[in-house]
Amino acid sequence: AAGEGEHRIALKYEATGVNLVMAAPRGSACDVVVLQDGKPLTPSQKTMDTRFRTANGSEESYIRVQPARMYALVNNPEFEKHTLELRCPAGVTAFAFTFTSCVDPSRTATAATVDSR
């Protein structure tokens, strides 16, 4: 993110999980706050990269970004539609999103039962 202060990335998605390749500025570590539908992640949505803390009297979910790599942002228990928001400090670089289970299983099951003559 260019410029000073906090930057935000908002993403509407339909999937089970979301990943993002990110890098911290100049080799240092920084924290990226992760919100889903305007709220911190719950323990059932956390990933191997998710951390939790209390900041300003409220709970936060965040990812500690260090070297450039793919970070797992959210892992929902089911395929759903959500809005993901990342609050990033200046200097964080975001490269590419990937999604897991981004095929609606109910639509796939319906399509599989169609007669394919």
PDB file of C-alpha atoms in Angstrom:
ATOM      1  CA  ALA A   1       0.000   0.000   0.000  1.00  0.00           C
ATOM      2  CA  ALA A   2       1.413   3.352  -0.986  1.00  0.00           C
ATOM      3  CA  GLY A   3       1.243   6.468   1.154  1.00  0.00           C
ATOM      4  CA  GLU A   4       1.006   6.975   4.891  1.00  0.00           C
ATOM      5  CA  GLY A   5      -1.421   5.477   7.386  1.00  0.00           C
ATOM      6  CA  GLU A   6      -3.793   2.540   7.206  1.00  0.00           C
ATOM      7  CA  HIS A   7      -5.029   1.155   3.883  1.00  0.00           C
ATOM      8  CA  ARG A   8      -7.977  -1.154   3.243  1.00  0.00           C
ATOM      9  CA  ILE A   9      -8.709  -3.909   0.774  1.00  0.00           C
ATOM     10  CA  ALA A  10     -12.344  -5.044   0.473  1.00  0.00           C
ATOM     11  CA  LEU A  11     -13.262  -8.224  -1.394  1.00  0.00           C
ATOM     12  CA  LYS A  12     -16.668  -9.792  -2.025  1.00  0.00           C
ATOM     13  CA  TYR A  13     -16.287 -13.530  -2.581  1.00  0.00           C
ATOM     14  CA  GLU A  14     -18.069 -16.888  -2.713  1.00  0.00           C
ATOM     15  CA  ALA A  15     -15.825 -19.705  -1.450  1.00  0.00           C
ATOM     16  CA  THR A  16     -14.798 -21.632   1.616  1.00  0.00           C
ATOM     17  CA  GLY A  17     -11.388 -20.041   2.036  1.00  0.00           C
ATOM     18  CA  VAL A  18      -9.358 -17.054   0.869  1.00  0.00           C
ATOM     19  CA  ASN A  19      -5.571 -16.744   0.600  1.00  0.00           C
ATOM     20  CA  LEU A  20      -3.412 -13.780  -0.384  1.00  0.00           C
ATOM     21  CA  VAL A  21       0.255 -13.465  -1.308  1.00  0.00           C
ATOM     22  CA  MET A  22       1.603 -10.550   0.750  1.00  0.00           C
ATOM     23  CA  ALA A  23       4.919  -9.095   1.874  1.00  0.00           C
ATOM     24  CA  ALA A  24       5.816  -6.788   4.743  1.00  0.00           C
ATOM     25  CA  PRO A  25       7.652  -3.553   3.988  1.00  0.00           C
ATOM     26  CA  ARG A  26      11.448  -3.861   3.775  1.00  0.00           C
ATOM     27  CA  GLY A  27      11.698  -7.205   5.529  1.00  0.00           C
ATOM     28  CA  SER A  28      10.027  -6.065   8.758  1.00  0.00           C
ATOM     29  CA  ALA A  29       6.935  -7.665  10.290  1.00  0.00           C
ATOM     30  CA  CYS A  30       3.530  -5.984  10.350  1.00  0.00           C
ATOM     31  CA  ASP A  31      -0.030  -6.912  11.289  1.00  0.00           C
ATOM     32  CA  VAL A  32      -2.944  -6.979   8.840  1.00  0.00           C
ATOM     33  CA  VAL A  33      -6.355  -6.921  10.551  1.00  0.00           C
ATOM     34  CA  VAL A  34      -8.872  -9.333   8.979  1.00  0.00           C
ATOM     35  CA  LEU A  35     -12.632  -8.701   9.127  1.00  0.00           C
ATOM     36  CA  GLN A  36     -15.371 -10.780   7.548  1.00  0.00           C
ATOM     37  CA  ASP A  37     -18.757  -9.135   7.066  1.00  0.00           C
ATOM     38  CA  GLY A  38     -17.546  -6.284   9.290  1.00  0.00           C
ATOM     39  CA  LYS A  39     -16.572  -8.513  12.247  1.00  0.00           C
ATOM     40  CA  PRO A  40     -13.400 -10.225  13.473  1.00  0.00           C
ATOM     41  CA  LEU A  41     -13.029 -13.870  12.463  1.00  0.00           C
ATOM     42  CA  THR A  42     -14.376 -16.495  14.839  1.00  0.00           C
ATOM     43  CA  PRO A  43     -12.315 -19.478  16.008  1.00  0.00           C
ATOM     44  CA  SER A  44     -14.215 -21.679  13.500  1.00  0.00           C
ATOM     45  CA  GLN A  45     -13.078 -19.389  10.621  1.00  0.00           C
ATOM     46  CA  LYS A  46      -9.422 -19.074  11.637  1.00  0.00           C
ATOM     47  CA  THR A  47      -6.497 -20.383   9.623  1.00  0.00           C
ATOM     48  CA  MET A  48      -2.974 -21.485  10.505  1.00  0.00           C
ATOM     49  CA  ASP A  49      -1.960 -17.812  10.032  1.00  0.00           C
ATOM     50  CA  THR A  50      -4.760 -16.211  12.102  1.00  0.00           C
ATOM     51  CA  ARG A  51      -4.003 -14.626  15.456  1.00  0.00           C
ATOM     52  CA  PHE A  52      -6.349 -12.983  17.952  1.00  0.00           C
ATOM     53  CA  ARG A  53      -5.810 -10.061  20.345  1.00  0.00           C
ATOM     54  CA  THR A  54      -7.679  -7.391  22.264  1.00  0.00           C
ATOM     55  CA  ALA A  55      -7.083  -3.881  20.903  1.00  0.00           C
ATOM     56  CA  ASN A  56      -8.819  -0.749  22.190  1.00  0.00           C
ATOM     57  CA  GLY A  57     -11.162  -2.899  24.279  1.00  0.00           C
ATOM     58  CA  SER A  58     -12.399  -5.135  21.445  1.00  0.00           C
ATOM     59  CA  GLU A  59     -11.307  -8.426  19.902  1.00  0.00           C
ATOM     60  CA  GLU A  60      -9.354  -8.393  16.627  1.00  0.00           C
ATOM     61  CA  SER A  61      -8.341 -11.112  14.220  1.00  0.00           C
ATOM     62  CA  TYR A  62      -5.138 -10.456  12.314  1.00  0.00           C
ATOM     63  CA  ILE A  63      -2.316 -11.955  10.272  1.00  0.00           C
ATOM     64  CA  ARG A  64       1.339 -11.241  11.094  1.00  0.00           C
ATOM     65  CA  VAL A  65       2.946 -10.578   7.688  1.00  0.00           C
ATOM     66  CA  GLN A  66       6.700 -11.057   7.375  1.00  0.00           C
ATOM     67  CA  PRO A  67       8.406 -12.500   4.295  1.00  0.00           C
ATOM     68  CA  ALA A  68       6.638 -12.646   0.942  1.00  0.00           C
ATOM     69  CA  ARG A  69       4.470 -15.789   0.852  1.00  0.00           C
ATOM     70  CA  MET A  70       0.870 -16.918   0.577  1.00  0.00           C
ATOM     71  CA  TYR A  71      -1.069 -16.235   3.790  1.00  0.00           C
ATOM     72  CA  ALA A  72      -4.326 -18.055   4.610  1.00  0.00           C
ATOM     73  CA  LEU A  73      -6.826 -15.298   5.482  1.00  0.00           C
ATOM     74  CA  VAL A  74     -10.051 -17.153   6.282  1.00  0.00           C
ATOM     75  CA  ASN A  75     -11.309 -20.737   6.291  1.00  0.00           C
ATOM     76  CA  ASN A  76     -15.091 -20.913   6.611  1.00  0.00           C
ATOM     77  CA  PRO A  77     -16.697 -24.225   7.601  1.00  0.00           C
ATOM     78  CA  GLU A  78     -18.980 -24.075   4.527  1.00  0.00           C
ATOM     79  CA  PHE A  79     -19.184 -22.520   1.057  1.00  0.00           C
ATOM     80  CA  GLU A  80     -20.703 -19.070   1.576  1.00  0.00           C
ATOM     81  CA  LYS A  81     -20.885 -15.519   0.243  1.00  0.00           C
ATOM     82  CA  HIS A  82     -18.982 -12.932   2.327  1.00  0.00           C
ATOM     83  CA  THR A  83     -17.164  -9.609   2.260  1.00  0.00           C
ATOM     84  CA  LEU A  84     -13.577  -9.730   3.472  1.00  0.00           C
ATOM     85  CA  GLU A  85     -11.830  -6.562   4.631  1.00  0.00           C
ATOM     86  CA  LEU A  86      -8.103  -6.223   5.263  1.00  0.00           C
ATOM     87  CA  ARG A  87      -6.719  -3.247   7.167  1.00  0.00           C
ATOM     88  CA  CYS A  88      -3.077  -2.892   6.215  1.00  0.00           C
ATOM     89  CA  PRO A  89      -0.328  -0.559   7.404  1.00  0.00           C
ATOM     90  CA  ALA A  90       1.528   1.479   4.793  1.00  0.00           C
ATOM     91  CA  GLY A  91       4.121  -0.512   2.885  1.00  0.00           C
ATOM     92  CA  VAL A  92       2.369  -3.900   2.823  1.00  0.00           C
ATOM     93  CA  THR A  93       2.410  -5.360  -0.676  1.00  0.00           C
ATOM     94  CA  ALA A  94      -0.510  -7.551  -1.828  1.00  0.00           C
ATOM     95  CA  PHE A  95       0.032  -9.627  -4.971  1.00  0.00           C
ATOM     96  CA  ALA A  96      -2.646 -12.256  -5.726  1.00  0.00           C
ATOM     97  CA  PHE A  97      -5.739 -13.791  -4.120  1.00  0.00           C
ATOM     98  CA  THR A  98      -6.546 -17.505  -4.357  1.00  0.00           C
ATOM     99  CA  PHE A  99      -9.713 -19.261  -3.239  1.00  0.00           C
ATOM    100  CA  THR A 100     -10.464 -22.736  -1.904  1.00  0.00           C
ATOM    101  CA  SER A 101     -13.651 -24.644  -2.617  1.00  0.00           C
ATOM    102  CA  CYS A 102     -14.965 -21.856  -4.793  1.00  0.00           C
ATOM    103  CA  VAL A 103     -17.530 -24.144  -6.433  1.00  0.00           C
ATOM    104  CA  ASP A 104     -20.974 -24.178  -4.830  1.00  0.00           C
ATOM    105  CA  PRO A 105     -21.455 -27.830  -3.771  1.00  0.00           C
ATOM    106  CA  SER A 106     -25.255 -27.614  -4.119  1.00  0.00           C
ATOM    107  CA  ARG A 107     -24.927 -26.537  -7.749  1.00  0.00           C
ATOM    108  CA  THR A 108     -22.307 -29.196  -8.437  1.00  0.00           C
ATOM    109  CA  ALA A 109     -24.499 -31.935  -6.949  1.00  0.00           C
ATOM    110  CA  THR A 110     -27.452 -30.788  -9.058  1.00  0.00           C
ATOM    111  CA  ALA A 111     -25.352 -30.701 -12.211  1.00  0.00           C
ATOM    112  CA  ALA A 112     -24.024 -34.201 -11.508  1.00  0.00           C
ATOM    113  CA  THR A 113     -27.550 -35.666 -11.486  1.00  0.00           C
ATOM    114  CA  VAL A 114     -28.461 -34.256 -14.908  1.00  0.00           C
ATOM    115  CA  ASP A 115     -28.776 -36.975 -17.540  1.00  0.00           C
ATOM    116  CA  SER A 116     -25.920 -36.546 -20.041  1.00  0.00           C
ATOM    117  CA  ARG A 117     -27.159 -38.415 -23.110  1.00  0.00           C
TER     118      ARG A 117
END
